[in-house]
Amino acid sequence: MQPHALDVFRTVARHGSITAAARELRYTQSAVSRQIAALEADLGVVLFDRLPRGVALTEPGRCLLPHAEAVLERLDTVHRELDALRGLGSGRLRVGAFPTAMAALVPRALAAFRAAHPQVALSLVEGRTPALLERLLAGDADLAVVTAPPDQPLDAGRFDLRHLLDERLLVAVPRDHRLARRRTVRLAELADDSFVTGSTGADDPLMRAAMPPGFRPRIDIVAADWTGKLGCVAAGLGVALVPALAVRAAPADLALLRLHPDDAPVRRVYAATVAGRHRSPAADRLLDGLTAQARAG
């Protein structure tokens, strides 16, 4: 049974007249008659008694009518929901982001998205790039903002990657630090300072990326999150490497210095989705929003 034939059957049943149904459907009377005859042949039953004036449902017709109405109602619901998804009037969007992207880039893009499409349910999870990519592959996220150094590119065969920006490292020092008034420093000038890191020197990704050959930083304090790390710097307990995206989270009582270009590795920041997998209209719209936020700085 074709949905179109069921719709014709329902309309004839509602009017009790092939002529009236044809007028509503904007078909010829003979076209409606052929549709009903084809449906009866398909089902092997007579659906209407042909009367001198109009038609009347037979017992098989009365049996079919509620089922036809249920099928057509479900199809209408499907079309409405799909239209809503296409128009971002419903649906969900699950986003992942690495920690420093959570300082401003991703929240601002999500805030703009929510303002434009309040009916789409949003969720956001923070994590490191390898874990975020696994979430994408497992279907637990629709889009992730991730990062990679130039010498360790992400797998472009498994992921569609939209480049958002290149991020450099800064150095956070206390306001009364001897170098606090400088705009640019070399790491070698910080050889006597204690570094506050997120993990031990060998395990910290920022330290691994930035340390020049032979440079061995002194590490006295390990702080897992940026609030604790920058708080220790502001209190004068050491210095820390800070990705540019995290600048918004830095307290006012410390100074942020640029690293000399020879000491400043670049991290590439991407919005990633799974290659070959359907991307929802919501994910496409957020990709555009992330791009706009990255360009705006």
PDB file of C-alpha atoms in Angstrom:
ATOM      1  CA  MET A   1       0.000   0.000   0.000  1.00  0.00           C
ATOM      2  CA  GLN A   2       1.292   3.414  -0.974  1.00  0.00           C
ATOM      3  CA  PRO A   3       0.744   6.325   1.432  1.00  0.00           C
ATOM      4  CA  HIS A   4      -0.748   8.291  -1.441  1.00  0.00           C
ATOM      5  CA  ALA A   5      -3.430   5.630  -1.966  1.00  0.00           C
ATOM      6  CA  LEU A   6      -4.237   5.600   1.752  1.00  0.00           C
ATOM      7  CA  ASP A   7      -4.669   9.371   1.693  1.00  0.00           C
ATOM      8  CA  VAL A   8      -7.114   9.102  -1.209  1.00  0.00           C
ATOM      9  CA  PHE A   9      -9.010   6.330   0.627  1.00  0.00           C
ATOM     10  CA  ARG A  10      -9.218   8.416   3.823  1.00  0.00           C
ATOM     11  CA  THR A  11     -10.478  11.455   1.931  1.00  0.00           C
ATOM     12  CA  VAL A  12     -13.198   9.472   0.127  1.00  0.00           C
ATOM     13  CA  ALA A  13     -14.260   7.901   3.440  1.00  0.00           C
ATOM     14  CA  ARG A  14     -14.460  11.319   5.117  1.00  0.00           C
ATOM     15  CA  HIS A  15     -16.660  12.820   2.384  1.00  0.00           C
ATOM     16  CA  GLY A  16     -18.616   9.692   1.479  1.00  0.00           C
ATOM     17  CA  SER A  17     -18.226  10.814  -2.098  1.00  0.00           C
ATOM     18  CA  ILE A  18     -15.653  10.250  -4.817  1.00  0.00           C
ATOM     19  CA  THR A  19     -16.663  13.515  -6.464  1.00  0.00           C
ATOM     20  CA  ALA A  20     -16.143  15.553  -3.277  1.00  0.00           C
ATOM     21  CA  ALA A  21     -12.826  13.800  -2.556  1.00  0.00           C
ATOM     22  CA  ALA A  22     -11.602  14.541  -6.084  1.00  0.00           C
ATOM     23  CA  ARG A  23     -12.507  18.192  -5.625  1.00  0.00           C
ATOM     24  CA  GLU A  24     -10.528  18.428  -2.341  1.00  0.00           C
ATOM     25  CA  LEU A  25      -7.556  16.552  -3.735  1.00  0.00           C
ATOM     26  CA  ARG A  26      -7.694  18.437  -7.043  1.00  0.00           C
ATOM     27  CA  TYR A  27      -7.819  15.206  -9.034  1.00  0.00           C
ATOM     28  CA  THR A  28     -10.249  14.094 -11.655  1.00  0.00           C
ATOM     29  CA  GLN A  29     -13.081  11.843 -10.492  1.00  0.00           C
ATOM     30  CA  SER A  30     -11.761   9.015 -12.646  1.00  0.00           C
ATOM     31  CA  ALA A  31      -8.271   9.317 -11.108  1.00  0.00           C
ATOM     32  CA  VAL A  32      -9.714   8.923  -7.608  1.00  0.00           C
ATOM     33  CA  SER A  33     -11.813   5.969  -8.744  1.00  0.00           C
ATOM     34  CA  ARG A  34      -8.711   4.296 -10.199  1.00  0.00           C
ATOM     35  CA  GLN A  35      -6.774   4.827  -6.940  1.00  0.00           C
ATOM     36  CA  ILE A  36      -9.556   3.196  -4.906  1.00  0.00           C
ATOM     37  CA  ALA A  37      -9.886   0.318  -7.388  1.00  0.00           C
ATOM     38  CA  ALA A  38      -6.105  -0.279  -7.288  1.00  0.00           C
ATOM     39  CA  LEU A  39      -6.111  -0.292  -3.466  1.00  0.00           C
ATOM     40  CA  GLU A  40      -9.008  -2.749  -3.391  1.00  0.00           C
ATOM     41  CA  ALA A  41      -7.180  -4.993  -5.859  1.00  0.00           C
ATOM     42  CA  ASP A  42      -4.007  -4.790  -3.771  1.00  0.00           C
ATOM     43  CA  LEU A  43      -5.842  -5.750  -0.571  1.00  0.00           C
ATOM     44  CA  GLY A  44      -8.244  -8.231  -2.181  1.00  0.00           C
ATOM     45  CA  VAL A  45     -11.308  -6.632  -0.581  1.00  0.00           C
ATOM     46  CA  VAL A  46     -14.068  -4.177  -1.479  1.00  0.00           C
ATOM     47  CA  LEU A  47     -13.648  -0.970   0.524  1.00  0.00           C
ATOM     48  CA  PHE A  48     -16.731   0.980  -0.578  1.00  0.00           C
ATOM     49  CA  ASP A  49     -20.257   0.163  -1.632  1.00  0.00           C
ATOM     50  CA  ARG A  50     -21.101   2.284  -4.658  1.00  0.00           C
ATOM     51  CA  LEU A  51     -24.465   3.907  -3.967  1.00  0.00           C
ATOM     52  CA  PRO A  52     -26.748   5.930  -6.244  1.00  0.00           C
ATOM     53  CA  ARG A  53     -25.468   9.023  -4.456  1.00  0.00           C
ATOM     54  CA  GLY A  54     -21.945   8.658  -3.094  1.00  0.00           C
ATOM     55  CA  VAL A  55     -20.214   5.692  -1.454  1.00  0.00           C
ATOM     56  CA  ALA A  56     -20.300   3.943   1.946  1.00  0.00           C
ATOM     57  CA  LEU A  57     -17.566   2.039   3.747  1.00  0.00           C
ATOM     58  CA  THR A  58     -17.852  -1.722   3.750  1.00  0.00           C
ATOM     59  CA  GLU A  59     -16.820  -3.801   6.760  1.00  0.00           C
ATOM     60  CA  PRO A  60     -13.242  -4.180   5.369  1.00  0.00           C
ATOM     61  CA  GLY A  61     -13.236  -0.429   4.698  1.00  0.00           C
ATOM     62  CA  ARG A  62     -14.228   0.322   8.292  1.00  0.00           C
ATOM     63  CA  CYS A  63     -11.445  -2.023   9.444  1.00  0.00           C
ATOM     64  CA  LEU A  64      -8.837  -0.313   7.270  1.00  0.00           C
ATOM     65  CA  LEU A  65      -9.757   3.308   8.072  1.00  0.00           C
ATOM     66  CA  PRO A  66      -8.234   3.667  11.595  1.00  0.00           C
ATOM     67  CA  HIS A  67      -5.035   1.958  10.443  1.00  0.00           C
ATOM     68  CA  ALA A  68      -4.795   4.232   7.413  1.00  0.00           C
ATOM     69  CA  GLU A  69      -5.289   7.271   9.633  1.00  0.00           C
ATOM     70  CA  ALA A  70      -2.615   6.037  12.066  1.00  0.00           C
ATOM     71  CA  VAL A  71      -0.100   5.421   9.274  1.00  0.00           C
ATOM     72  CA  LEU A  72      -0.736   8.812   7.686  1.00  0.00           C
ATOM     73  CA  GLU A  73      -0.535  10.570  11.067  1.00  0.00           C
ATOM     74  CA  ARG A  74       2.845   8.934  11.795  1.00  0.00           C
ATOM     75  CA  LEU A  75       4.128   9.946   8.363  1.00  0.00           C
ATOM     76  CA  ASP A  76       2.971  13.532   8.975  1.00  0.00           C
ATOM     77  CA  THR A  77       4.827  13.489  12.310  1.00  0.00           C
ATOM     78  CA  VAL A  78       7.989  12.218  10.631  1.00  0.00           C
ATOM     79  CA  HIS A  79       7.838  14.979   8.015  1.00  0.00           C
ATOM     80  CA  ARG A  80       7.278  17.644  10.669  1.00  0.00           C
ATOM     81  CA  GLU A  81      10.183  16.416  12.780  1.00  0.00           C
ATOM     82  CA  LEU A  82      12.515  16.194   9.792  1.00  0.00           C
ATOM     83  CA  ASP A  83      11.522  19.705   8.745  1.00  0.00           C
ATOM     84  CA  ALA A  84      12.261  20.877  12.287  1.00  0.00           C
ATOM     85  CA  LEU A  85      15.691  19.259  12.212  1.00  0.00           C
ATOM     86  CA  ARG A  86      16.495  20.847   8.869  1.00  0.00           C
ATOM     87  CA  GLY A  87      15.333  24.206  10.175  1.00  0.00           C
ATOM     88  CA  LEU A  88      17.088  23.697  13.565  1.00  0.00           C
ATOM     89  CA  GLY A  89      13.770  23.872  15.366  1.00  0.00           C
ATOM     90  CA  SER A  90      14.591  20.715  17.318  1.00  0.00           C
ATOM     91  CA  GLY A  91      17.301  18.064  17.728  1.00  0.00           C
ATOM     92  CA  ARG A  92      20.491  17.921  19.776  1.00  0.00           C
ATOM     93  CA  LEU A  93      24.147  18.807  19.405  1.00  0.00           C
ATOM     94  CA  ARG A  94      26.887  17.130  21.468  1.00  0.00           C
ATOM     95  CA  VAL A  95      30.197  18.994  21.532  1.00  0.00           C
ATOM     96  CA  GLY A  96      33.614  18.204  22.988  1.00  0.00           C
ATOM     97  CA  ALA A  97      36.510  20.620  23.507  1.00  0.00           C
ATOM     98  CA  PHE A  98      40.034  20.547  24.916  1.00  0.00           C
ATOM     99  CA  PRO A  99      40.464  22.548  28.157  1.00  0.00           C
ATOM    100  CA  THR A 100      41.810  25.894  26.967  1.00  0.00           C
ATOM    101  CA  ALA A 101      39.265  26.081  24.147  1.00  0.00           C
ATOM    102  CA  MET A 102      36.696  26.196  26.960  1.00  0.00           C
ATOM    103  CA  ALA A 103      38.015  29.559  28.176  1.00  0.00           C
ATOM    104  CA  ALA A 104      36.283  31.594  25.472  1.00  0.00           C
ATOM    105  CA  LEU A 105      36.311  30.157  21.928  1.00  0.00           C
ATOM    106  CA  VAL A 106      33.813  27.314  22.348  1.00  0.00           C
ATOM    107  CA  PRO A 107      31.510  28.929  24.957  1.00  0.00           C
ATOM    108  CA  ARG A 108      31.112  32.051  22.823  1.00  0.00           C
ATOM    109  CA  ALA A 109      30.292  30.017  19.719  1.00  0.00           C
ATOM    110  CA  LEU A 110      27.793  27.908  21.675  1.00  0.00           C
ATOM    111  CA  ALA A 111      26.178  30.988  23.212  1.00  0.00           C
ATOM    112  CA  ALA A 112      25.643  32.494  19.750  1.00  0.00           C
ATOM    113  CA  PHE A 113      24.275  29.163  18.494  1.00  0.00           C
ATOM    114  CA  ARG A 114      21.836  28.855  21.415  1.00  0.00           C
ATOM    115  CA  ALA A 115      20.606  32.413  20.929  1.00  0.00           C
ATOM    116  CA  ALA A 116      19.845  31.655  17.262  1.00  0.00           C
ATOM    117  CA  HIS A 117      18.487  28.114  17.773  1.00  0.00           C
ATOM    118  CA  PRO A 118      17.077  27.759  21.299  1.00  0.00           C
ATOM    119  CA  GLN A 119      15.133  24.593  20.473  1.00  0.00           C
ATOM    120  CA  VAL A 120      18.288  22.525  19.842  1.00  0.00           C
ATOM    121  CA  ALA A 121      19.478  20.726  22.998  1.00  0.00           C
ATOM    122  CA  LEU A 122      23.182  21.364  23.656  1.00  0.00           C
ATOM    123  CA  SER A 123      25.711  19.379  25.674  1.00  0.00           C
ATOM    124  CA  LEU A 124      29.426  20.128  26.143  1.00  0.00           C
ATOM    125  CA  VAL A 125      32.179  17.851  27.466  1.00  0.00           C
ATOM    126  CA  GLU A 126      35.761  18.867  28.224  1.00  0.00           C
ATOM    127  CA  GLY A 127      38.596  16.455  27.484  1.00  0.00           C
ATOM    128  CA  ARG A 128      41.984  15.990  25.889  1.00  0.00           C
ATOM    129  CA  THR A 129      42.249  15.524  22.138  1.00  0.00           C
ATOM    130  CA  PRO A 130      42.774  11.704  22.043  1.00  0.00           C
ATOM    131  CA  ALA A 131      39.739  11.106  24.264  1.00  0.00           C
ATOM    132  CA  LEU A 132      37.618  13.549  22.262  1.00  0.00           C
ATOM    133  CA  LEU A 133      38.468  11.828  18.986  1.00  0.00           C
ATOM    134  CA  GLU A 134      37.484   8.488  20.517  1.00  0.00           C
ATOM    135  CA  ARG A 135      34.145   9.988  21.547  1.00  0.00           C
ATOM    136  CA  LEU A 136      33.586  11.094  17.971  1.00  0.00           C
ATOM    137  CA  LEU A 137      34.334   7.641  16.585  1.00  0.00           C
ATOM    138  CA  ALA A 138      32.102   5.990  19.182  1.00  0.00           C
ATOM    139  CA  GLY A 139      29.213   8.268  18.234  1.00  0.00           C
ATOM    140  CA  ASP A 140      29.145   9.962  21.654  1.00  0.00           C
ATOM    141  CA  ALA A 141      29.844  13.429  20.201  1.00  0.00           C
ATOM    142  CA  ASP A 142      28.835  15.205  16.996  1.00  0.00           C
ATOM    143  CA  LEU A 143      31.752  17.648  16.864  1.00  0.00           C
ATOM    144  CA  ALA A 144      34.953  18.222  18.827  1.00  0.00           C
ATOM    145  CA  VAL A 145      37.392  21.118  19.034  1.00  0.00           C
ATOM    146  CA  VAL A 146      40.846  19.544  19.186  1.00  0.00           C
ATOM    147  CA  THR A 147      44.481  20.510  18.866  1.00  0.00           C
ATOM    148  CA  ALA A 148      47.703  19.073  17.462  1.00  0.00           C
ATOM    149  CA  PRO A 149      51.307  20.217  16.994  1.00  0.00           C
ATOM    150  CA  PRO A 150      52.470  20.608  13.370  1.00  0.00           C
ATOM    151  CA  ASP A 151      54.790  17.595  13.638  1.00  0.00           C
ATOM    152  CA  GLN A 152      51.972  15.329  14.910  1.00  0.00           C
ATOM    153  CA  PRO A 153      49.089  15.861  12.471  1.00  0.00           C
ATOM    154  CA  LEU A 154      45.678  14.382  13.141  1.00  0.00           C
ATOM    155  CA  ASP A 155      44.358  11.535  11.004  1.00  0.00           C
ATOM    156  CA  ALA A 156      42.697  13.320   8.094  1.00  0.00           C
ATOM    157  CA  GLY A 157      41.554   9.976   6.707  1.00  0.00           C
ATOM    158  CA  ARG A 158      39.326   9.278   9.700  1.00  0.00           C
ATOM    159  CA  PHE A 159      38.295  12.833  10.528  1.00  0.00           C
ATOM    160  CA  ASP A 160      37.095  15.888   8.640  1.00  0.00           C
ATOM    161  CA  LEU A 161      39.158  18.747  10.059  1.00  0.00           C
ATOM    162  CA  ARG A 162      38.307  22.423   9.774  1.00  0.00           C
ATOM    163  CA  HIS A 163      41.309  24.534  10.716  1.00  0.00           C
ATOM    164  CA  LEU A 164      40.220  27.259  13.127  1.00  0.00           C
ATOM    165  CA  LEU A 165      43.460  28.933  14.214  1.00  0.00           C
ATOM    166  CA  ASP A 166      47.130  28.518  15.121  1.00  0.00           C
ATOM    167  CA  GLU A 167      47.819  28.991  18.804  1.00  0.00           C
ATOM    168  CA  ARG A 168      51.137  30.062  20.346  1.00  0.00           C
ATOM    169  CA  LEU A 169      52.326  29.695  23.923  1.00  0.00           C
ATOM    170  CA  LEU A 170      52.836  32.590  26.314  1.00  0.00           C
ATOM    171  CA  VAL A 171      54.637  32.709  29.659  1.00  0.00           C
ATOM    172  CA  ALA A 172      52.769  33.761  32.788  1.00  0.00           C
ATOM    173  CA  VAL A 173      54.932  35.416  35.472  1.00  0.00           C
ATOM    174  CA  PRO A 174      54.077  37.245  38.716  1.00  0.00           C
ATOM    175  CA  ARG A 175      53.586  41.015  38.434  1.00  0.00           C
ATOM    176  CA  ASP A 176      56.755  41.656  40.437  1.00  0.00           C
ATOM    177  CA  HIS A 177      58.882  39.236  38.379  1.00  0.00           C
ATOM    178  CA  ARG A 178      62.172  40.640  37.093  1.00  0.00           C
ATOM    179  CA  LEU A 179      60.975  40.133  33.480  1.00  0.00           C
ATOM    180  CA  ALA A 180      57.373  41.241  33.961  1.00  0.00           C
ATOM    181  CA  ARG A 181      57.851  44.466  31.968  1.00  0.00           C
ATOM    182  CA  ARG A 182      59.345  42.675  28.976  1.00  0.00           C
ATOM    183  CA  ARG A 183      57.178  41.929  25.961  1.00  0.00           C
ATOM    184  CA  THR A 184      59.200  38.942  24.696  1.00  0.00           C
ATOM    185  CA  VAL A 185      61.435  36.497  26.541  1.00  0.00           C
ATOM    186  CA  ARG A 186      63.575  33.453  25.787  1.00  0.00           C
ATOM    187  CA  LEU A 187      63.039  30.288  27.784  1.00  0.00           C
ATOM    188  CA  ALA A 188      66.731  30.290  28.657  1.00  0.00           C
ATOM    189  CA  GLU A 189      66.098  33.481  30.643  1.00  0.00           C
ATOM    190  CA  LEU A 190      63.761  31.470  32.893  1.00  0.00           C
ATOM    191  CA  ALA A 191      66.273  28.755  33.695  1.00  0.00           C
ATOM    192  CA  ASP A 192      66.413  29.800  37.352  1.00  0.00           C
ATOM    193  CA  ASP A 193      62.627  29.949  37.775  1.00  0.00           C
ATOM    194  CA  SER A 194      60.384  27.197  39.029  1.00  0.00           C
ATOM    195  CA  PHE A 195      57.744  26.137  36.506  1.00  0.00           C
ATOM    196  CA  VAL A 196      54.178  25.370  37.562  1.00  0.00           C
ATOM    197  CA  THR A 197      52.949  22.541  35.315  1.00  0.00           C
ATOM    198  CA  GLY A 198      49.904  20.366  34.867  1.00  0.00           C
ATOM    199  CA  SER A 199      51.927  17.200  35.397  1.00  0.00           C
ATOM    200  CA  THR A 200      55.554  16.224  35.728  1.00  0.00           C
ATOM    201  CA  GLY A 201      57.831  17.734  33.112  1.00  0.00           C
ATOM    202  CA  ALA A 202      58.114  14.576  31.033  1.00  0.00           C
ATOM    203  CA  ASP A 203      54.340  14.132  30.904  1.00  0.00           C
ATOM    204  CA  ASP A 204      53.183  17.714  30.452  1.00  0.00           C
ATOM    205  CA  PRO A 205      52.317  18.279  26.741  1.00  0.00           C
ATOM    206  CA  LEU A 206      53.062  22.018  26.878  1.00  0.00           C
ATOM    207  CA  MET A 207      56.474  21.445  28.420  1.00  0.00           C
ATOM    208  CA  ARG A 208      57.325  18.714  25.914  1.00  0.00           C
ATOM    209  CA  ALA A 209      56.351  20.973  23.008  1.00  0.00           C
ATOM    210  CA  ALA A 210      58.194  24.073  24.201  1.00  0.00           C
ATOM    211  CA  MET A 211      61.415  22.970  25.827  1.00  0.00           C
ATOM    212  CA  PRO A 212      64.476  23.484  23.618  1.00  0.00           C
ATOM    213  CA  PRO A 213      67.151  20.783  23.587  1.00  0.00           C
ATOM    214  CA  GLY A 214      69.139  20.702  26.815  1.00  0.00           C
ATOM    215  CA  PHE A 215      66.719  22.908  28.769  1.00  0.00           C
ATOM    216  CA  ARG A 216      65.708  21.274  32.052  1.00  0.00           C
ATOM    217  CA  PRO A 217      63.076  23.299  33.898  1.00  0.00           C
ATOM    218  CA  ARG A 218      62.789  23.128  37.656  1.00  0.00           C
ATOM    219  CA  ILE A 219      59.340  21.927  38.675  1.00  0.00           C
ATOM    220  CA  ASP A 220      58.241  22.400  42.281  1.00  0.00           C
ATOM    221  CA  ILE A 221      54.458  22.609  41.884  1.00  0.00           C
ATOM    222  CA  VAL A 222      52.066  20.484  39.832  1.00  0.00           C
ATOM    223  CA  ALA A 223      48.521  21.859  39.452  1.00  0.00           C
ATOM    224  CA  ALA A 224      45.978  19.966  37.376  1.00  0.00           C
ATOM    225  CA  ASP A 225      43.660  22.809  36.349  1.00  0.00           C
ATOM    226  CA  TRP A 226      44.252  26.323  35.072  1.00  0.00           C
ATOM    227  CA  THR A 227      42.693  28.047  38.078  1.00  0.00           C
ATOM    228  CA  GLY A 228      45.230  26.471  40.422  1.00  0.00           C
ATOM    229  CA  LYS A 229      48.126  26.826  38.018  1.00  0.00           C
ATOM    230  CA  LEU A 230      47.636  30.527  37.360  1.00  0.00           C
ATOM    231  CA  GLY A 231      46.788  31.157  40.991  1.00  0.00           C
ATOM    232  CA  CYS A 232      50.184  29.768  41.983  1.00  0.00           C
ATOM    233  CA  VAL A 233      51.894  32.036  39.445  1.00  0.00           C
ATOM    234  CA  ALA A 234      50.014  35.110  40.676  1.00  0.00           C
ATOM    235  CA  ALA A 235      51.077  34.257  44.232  1.00  0.00           C
ATOM    236  CA  GLY A 236      54.721  34.265  43.161  1.00  0.00           C
ATOM    237  CA  LEU A 237      55.326  30.523  43.403  1.00  0.00           C
ATOM    238  CA  GLY A 238      56.655  30.134  39.864  1.00  0.00           C
ATOM    239  CA  VAL A 239      56.042  30.737  36.173  1.00  0.00           C
ATOM    240  CA  ALA A 240      53.908  28.780  33.716  1.00  0.00           C
ATOM    241  CA  LEU A 241      53.435  28.236  30.014  1.00  0.00           C
ATOM    242  CA  VAL A 242      49.979  29.387  28.942  1.00  0.00           C
ATOM    243  CA  PRO A 243      48.268  28.708  25.588  1.00  0.00           C
ATOM    244  CA  ALA A 244      46.935  31.884  24.007  1.00  0.00           C
ATOM    245  CA  LEU A 245      43.353  30.562  24.159  1.00  0.00           C
ATOM    246  CA  ALA A 246      43.579  30.474  27.965  1.00  0.00           C
ATOM    247  CA  VAL A 247      44.409  34.179  28.296  1.00  0.00           C
ATOM    248  CA  ARG A 248      40.801  35.023  29.170  1.00  0.00           C
ATOM    249  CA  ALA A 249      41.075  32.825  32.265  1.00  0.00           C
ATOM    250  CA  ALA A 250      44.256  34.535  33.506  1.00  0.00           C
ATOM    251  CA  PRO A 251      43.860  36.681  36.652  1.00  0.00           C
ATOM    252  CA  ALA A 252      44.809  40.355  36.509  1.00  0.00           C
ATOM    253  CA  ASP A 253      47.617  40.028  39.068  1.00  0.00           C
ATOM    254  CA  LEU A 254      50.081  38.312  36.738  1.00  0.00           C
ATOM    255  CA  ALA A 255      51.850  39.276  33.516  1.00  0.00           C
ATOM    256  CA  LEU A 256      51.682  37.400  30.214  1.00  0.00           C
ATOM    257  CA  LEU A 257      54.802  37.536  28.057  1.00  0.00           C
ATOM    258  CA  ARG A 258      55.373  36.409  24.517  1.00  0.00           C
ATOM    259  CA  LEU A 259      57.922  33.725  23.871  1.00  0.00           C
ATOM    260  CA  HIS A 260      60.615  34.393  21.313  1.00  0.00           C
ATOM    261  CA  PRO A 261      59.556  32.837  17.966  1.00  0.00           C
ATOM    262  CA  ASP A 262      62.355  30.266  18.226  1.00  0.00           C
ATOM    263  CA  ASP A 263      60.918  29.089  21.566  1.00  0.00           C
ATOM    264  CA  ALA A 264      57.208  29.380  20.745  1.00  0.00           C
ATOM    265  CA  PRO A 265      55.769  26.198  19.229  1.00  0.00           C
ATOM    266  CA  VAL A 266      52.481  26.500  17.389  1.00  0.00           C
ATOM    267  CA  ARG A 267      49.494  24.300  18.117  1.00  0.00           C
ATOM    268  CA  ARG A 268      46.934  23.934  15.358  1.00  0.00           C
ATOM    269  CA  VAL A 269      43.316  24.046  16.499  1.00  0.00           C
ATOM    270  CA  TYR A 270      40.615  22.222  14.532  1.00  0.00           C
ATOM    271  CA  ALA A 271      36.923  21.478  14.645  1.00  0.00           C
ATOM    272  CA  ALA A 272      36.689  17.737  13.950  1.00  0.00           C
ATOM    273  CA  THR A 273      33.883  15.475  12.784  1.00  0.00           C
ATOM    274  CA  VAL A 274      34.040  11.871  11.589  1.00  0.00           C
ATOM    275  CA  ALA A 275      34.890  11.525   7.896  1.00  0.00           C
ATOM    276  CA  GLY A 276      32.193   9.909   5.770  1.00  0.00           C
ATOM    277  CA  ARG A 277      29.546  10.220   8.478  1.00  0.00           C
ATOM    278  CA  HIS A 278      26.454  12.391   8.022  1.00  0.00           C
ATOM    279  CA  ARG A 279      26.836  15.797   9.655  1.00  0.00           C
ATOM    280  CA  SER A 280      23.683  17.358  11.044  1.00  0.00           C
ATOM    281  CA  PRO A 281      22.546  20.879  10.117  1.00  0.00           C
ATOM    282  CA  ALA A 282      23.220  21.853  13.750  1.00  0.00           C
ATOM    283  CA  ALA A 283      26.845  20.692  13.515  1.00  0.00           C
ATOM    284  CA  ASP A 284      27.277  22.589  10.234  1.00  0.00           C
ATOM    285  CA  ARG A 285      25.914  25.749  11.819  1.00  0.00           C
ATOM    286  CA  LEU A 286      28.211  25.448  14.850  1.00  0.00           C
ATOM    287  CA  LEU A 287      31.207  24.889  12.560  1.00  0.00           C
ATOM    288  CA  ASP A 288      30.456  28.226  10.927  1.00  0.00           C
ATOM    289  CA  GLY A 289      30.092  29.837  14.354  1.00  0.00           C
ATOM    290  CA  LEU A 290      33.431  28.472  15.563  1.00  0.00           C
ATOM    291  CA  THR A 291      35.098  29.748  12.405  1.00  0.00           C
ATOM    292  CA  ALA A 292      33.625  33.199  12.942  1.00  0.00           C
ATOM    293  CA  GLN A 293      34.735  33.273  16.588  1.00  0.00           C
ATOM    294  CA  ALA A 294      38.261  32.181  15.660  1.00  0.00           C
ATOM    295  CA  ARG A 295      38.510  34.924  13.036  1.00  0.00           C
ATOM    296  CA  ALA A 296      37.261  37.472  15.546  1.00  0.00           C
ATOM    297  CA  GLY A 297      40.136  36.576  17.853  1.00  0.00           C
TER     298      GLY A 297
END
